[in-house]
Amino acid sequence: MEAAIEVQPVIKVAALCGSLRKASFNRGLIRSAIKISKEAINGMEIEYVDIAPLPMLNTDLEVDGTYPPAVEAFRRKILEADSILFASPEYNYSVTAPLKNAIDWASRPPNVWADKPAAIISTGGGFGGGLSQYHLRQIGVYIDLHFINKPEFFLNAFQPPAKFDAEGNLIDEDAKKRIKEVILSLQAFTRRLQGKSQ
């Protein structure tokens, strides 16, 4: 008699981009990650969660323990996700204002980030968004996010050859391979934290 094969539930990943620009290279990284997960990774579903509709954090908007509709919808997406994928551009050595705003809204009581695994990818000039990643990791300590340590993904968007097309889509094959490695590491780490084997 053959042993039954355990079918593991699909890992649901909420993907957030710190840039609101439609042709943003960092949003292009998210689109690439979604495509890779659909075509080359079993048991993982990445959904882009738009942070643009969120109002600026103002606790006056909290009424009797409830939040504005856009905030409630965002918090629900984070709560229902098994893990988080951030695409974090670097503004002034840190994370962007829209991303910090989203993080702060979801950390309001009850903190819906708590105990979730996460990964970061970024692109930009110089260090490719690296300083924003390290600042995001610091924020993650307080809100109880568990980031994968390796592999790290930084991409200099402006160093030849071209990494993105005119619409902000990732066209660099090596970068796509590296994103896949990040996603696989996040998948394995999520399973580990859930107490399940690969």
Short mmCIF file of C-alpha atoms in Angstrom, two decimals:
data_model
loop_
_atom_site.label_atom_id
_atom_site.label_comp_id
_atom_site.label_asym_id
_atom_site.label_seq_id
_atom_site.Cartn_x
_atom_site.Cartn_y
_atom_site.Cartn_z
CA MET A 1 0.00 0.00 0.00
CA GLU A 2 1.45 3.35 -1.02
CA ALA A 3 1.93 6.02 1.62
CA ALA A 4 -0.34 9.03 1.26
CA ILE A 5 1.39 12.13 -0.07
CA GLU A 6 0.83 15.14 2.16
CA VAL A 7 -0.45 18.12 0.18
CA GLN A 8 0.70 21.29 1.85
CA PRO A 9 -1.51 24.37 1.77
CA VAL A 10 -0.56 27.21 -0.54
CA ILE A 11 1.47 29.94 1.11
CA LYS A 12 -0.22 33.31 0.61
CA VAL A 13 2.20 36.19 0.26
CA ALA A 14 1.20 39.86 0.47
CA ALA A 15 3.55 41.93 -1.72
CA LEU A 16 3.99 45.64 -0.97
CA CYS A 17 5.86 48.24 -2.98
CA GLY A 18 7.16 51.40 -1.33
CA SER A 19 6.85 53.40 -4.55
CA LEU A 20 3.46 54.60 -5.79
CA ARG A 21 4.66 55.30 -9.34
CA LYS A 22 3.10 52.88 -11.86
CA ALA A 23 6.32 52.46 -13.86
CA SER A 24 8.40 52.14 -10.68
CA PHE A 25 11.31 49.72 -11.02
CA ASN A 26 10.51 48.35 -7.56
CA ARG A 27 6.96 47.64 -8.64
CA GLY A 28 8.54 45.89 -11.62
CA LEU A 29 10.35 43.62 -9.15
CA ILE A 30 6.99 42.70 -7.60
CA ARG A 31 5.47 41.94 -11.01
CA SER A 32 8.44 39.73 -11.79
CA ALA A 33 8.13 37.92 -8.45
CA ILE A 34 4.43 37.25 -9.10
CA LYS A 35 5.19 35.86 -12.55
CA ILE A 36 8.03 33.68 -11.24
CA SER A 37 5.82 32.28 -8.46
CA LYS A 38 3.10 31.37 -10.96
CA GLU A 39 5.41 29.78 -13.52
CA ALA A 40 8.21 28.21 -11.51
CA ILE A 41 7.25 27.72 -7.85
CA ASN A 42 4.64 25.32 -6.52
CA GLY A 43 2.60 26.08 -3.44
CA MET A 44 3.02 29.83 -3.34
CA GLU A 45 0.66 32.65 -4.29
CA ILE A 46 1.87 36.25 -4.33
CA GLU A 47 -0.70 39.04 -4.35
CA TYR A 48 0.19 42.70 -4.87
CA VAL A 49 -1.41 44.84 -2.17
CA ASP A 50 -1.70 48.52 -3.13
CA ILE A 51 -0.81 50.98 -0.35
CA ALA A 52 -1.79 54.10 -2.33
CA PRO A 53 -5.38 54.31 -0.98
CA LEU A 54 -4.22 54.53 2.65
CA PRO A 55 -4.72 57.92 4.33
CA MET A 56 -1.84 59.38 6.28
CA LEU A 57 -1.73 57.91 9.77
CA ASN A 58 -3.92 59.94 12.10
CA THR A 59 -5.29 58.33 15.25
CA ASP A 60 -8.25 60.73 15.10
CA LEU A 61 -9.45 58.45 12.27
CA GLU A 62 -9.71 55.54 14.72
CA VAL A 63 -13.25 55.38 16.04
CA ASP A 64 -14.32 52.87 18.70
CA GLY A 65 -11.53 50.48 17.74
CA THR A 66 -12.26 50.66 14.01
CA TYR A 67 -10.28 52.17 11.17
CA PRO A 68 -11.18 53.89 7.86
CA PRO A 69 -12.41 51.39 5.21
CA ALA A 70 -9.17 51.50 3.18
CA VAL A 71 -7.15 50.82 6.31
CA GLU A 72 -9.45 48.00 7.44
CA ALA A 73 -9.15 46.35 4.00
CA PHE A 74 -5.36 46.70 4.05
CA ARG A 75 -5.04 45.31 7.56
CA ARG A 76 -7.22 42.34 6.57
CA LYS A 77 -4.93 41.54 3.63
CA ILE A 78 -1.90 41.56 5.91
CA LEU A 79 -3.63 39.51 8.60
CA GLU A 80 -4.70 36.85 6.09
CA ALA A 81 -1.25 36.56 4.49
CA ASP A 82 1.17 33.84 5.58
CA SER A 83 4.19 35.99 4.74
CA ILE A 84 5.18 39.38 3.34
CA LEU A 85 7.33 40.47 0.39
CA PHE A 86 8.52 44.08 0.41
CA ALA A 87 9.94 45.96 -2.56
CA SER A 88 11.56 48.85 -0.76
CA PRO A 89 13.07 51.76 -2.69
CA GLU A 90 15.46 54.00 -0.80
CA TYR A 91 14.58 57.64 -0.12
CA ASN A 92 17.11 59.65 1.89
CA TYR A 93 18.81 56.56 3.37
CA SER A 94 15.48 55.10 4.54
CA VAL A 95 12.15 53.56 3.56
CA THR A 96 9.63 55.68 1.67
CA ALA A 97 6.90 57.67 3.41
CA PRO A 98 4.06 55.61 1.82
CA LEU A 99 5.62 52.34 3.00
CA LYS A 100 6.27 53.62 6.52
CA ASN A 101 2.68 54.86 6.63
CA ALA A 102 1.38 51.42 5.62
CA ILE A 103 3.60 49.72 8.18
CA ASP A 104 2.38 52.04 10.92
CA TRP A 105 -1.32 51.54 10.09
CA ALA A 106 -0.97 47.75 10.19
CA SER A 107 0.93 47.92 13.47
CA ARG A 108 -1.91 49.68 15.27
CA PRO A 109 -3.62 47.43 17.84
CA PRO A 110 -3.87 44.60 17.20
CA ASN A 111 -0.56 44.47 15.31
CA VAL A 112 -1.32 42.37 12.19
CA TRP A 113 2.37 42.04 11.22
CA ALA A 114 3.13 40.03 14.34
CA ASP A 115 5.05 36.78 13.90
CA LYS A 116 4.96 36.78 10.10
CA PRO A 117 7.97 35.84 7.95
CA ALA A 118 9.10 38.42 5.40
CA ALA A 119 11.61 39.15 2.65
CA ILE A 120 12.86 42.34 0.99
CA ILE A 121 13.90 43.09 -2.57
CA SER A 122 14.95 46.51 -3.85
CA THR A 123 16.42 48.38 -6.77
CA GLY A 124 17.74 51.88 -7.32
CA GLY A 125 21.03 53.67 -7.77
CA GLY A 126 24.27 53.00 -5.92
CA PHE A 127 23.65 50.23 -3.39
CA GLY A 128 20.33 49.34 -5.04
CA GLY A 129 18.16 50.34 -2.10
CA GLY A 130 20.29 48.55 0.48
CA LEU A 131 20.08 51.22 3.17
CA SER A 132 16.28 51.15 3.05
CA GLN A 133 16.42 47.40 3.54
CA TYR A 134 18.52 47.68 6.67
CA HIS A 135 16.23 50.36 8.09
CA LEU A 136 13.19 48.19 7.29
CA ARG A 137 14.81 45.31 9.17
CA GLN A 138 15.17 47.59 12.21
CA ILE A 139 11.48 48.48 12.02
CA GLY A 140 10.68 44.78 11.71
CA VAL A 141 12.27 44.06 15.07
CA TYR A 142 9.73 46.23 16.87
CA ILE A 143 6.66 45.07 14.92
CA ASP A 144 7.68 41.41 15.28
CA LEU A 145 8.36 40.61 11.61
CA HIS A 146 10.85 37.81 10.93
CA PHE A 147 12.97 38.59 7.87
CA ILE A 148 14.92 35.97 5.96
CA ASN A 149 18.64 36.74 6.19
CA LYS A 150 19.82 35.21 2.94
CA PRO A 151 19.83 35.64 0.05
CA GLU A 152 19.80 39.43 -0.03
CA PHE A 153 18.61 41.15 -3.20
CA PHE A 154 19.88 44.60 -4.22
CA LEU A 155 19.91 45.71 -7.85
CA ASN A 156 21.58 48.77 -9.33
CA ALA A 157 18.96 49.81 -11.88
CA PHE A 158 21.20 52.18 -13.80
CA GLN A 159 24.37 50.19 -14.33
CA PRO A 160 24.57 48.82 -17.93
CA PRO A 161 23.22 46.67 -19.41
CA ALA A 162 19.59 47.80 -18.99
CA LYS A 163 17.75 46.01 -16.20
CA PHE A 164 14.22 47.32 -16.97
CA ASP A 165 12.21 48.23 -20.06
CA ALA A 166 10.36 51.53 -20.61
CA GLU A 167 7.33 50.31 -18.62
CA GLY A 168 9.44 49.36 -15.61
CA ASN A 169 9.36 45.61 -16.26
CA LEU A 170 12.40 43.62 -15.18
CA ILE A 171 14.26 42.22 -18.20
CA ASP A 172 17.51 41.14 -16.54
CA GLU A 173 17.58 37.32 -16.45
CA ASP A 174 20.21 37.08 -13.70
CA ALA A 175 18.08 39.34 -11.48
CA LYS A 176 15.04 37.13 -12.14
CA LYS A 177 17.03 34.08 -10.99
CA ARG A 178 18.03 35.92 -7.83
CA ILE A 179 14.43 36.91 -7.12
CA LYS A 180 13.43 33.27 -7.47
CA GLU A 181 16.05 32.35 -4.86
CA VAL A 182 14.60 34.95 -2.48
CA ILE A 183 11.08 33.61 -2.99
CA LEU A 184 12.18 30.02 -2.44
CA SER A 185 13.99 31.05 0.74
CA LEU A 186 10.86 32.86 1.96
CA GLN A 187 8.77 29.79 1.18
CA ALA A 188 11.11 27.50 3.13
CA PHE A 189 11.30 29.93 6.06
CA THR A 190 7.51 30.28 6.15
CA ARG A 191 7.09 26.50 6.24
CA ARG A 192 9.66 26.31 9.02
CA LEU A 193 7.91 28.91 11.13
CA GLN A 194 4.60 27.15 10.53
CA GLY A 195 6.21 23.96 11.84
CA LYS A 196 5.86 22.17 8.51
CA SER A 197 8.47 20.38 6.42
CA GLN A 198 9.30 21.39 2.88
#
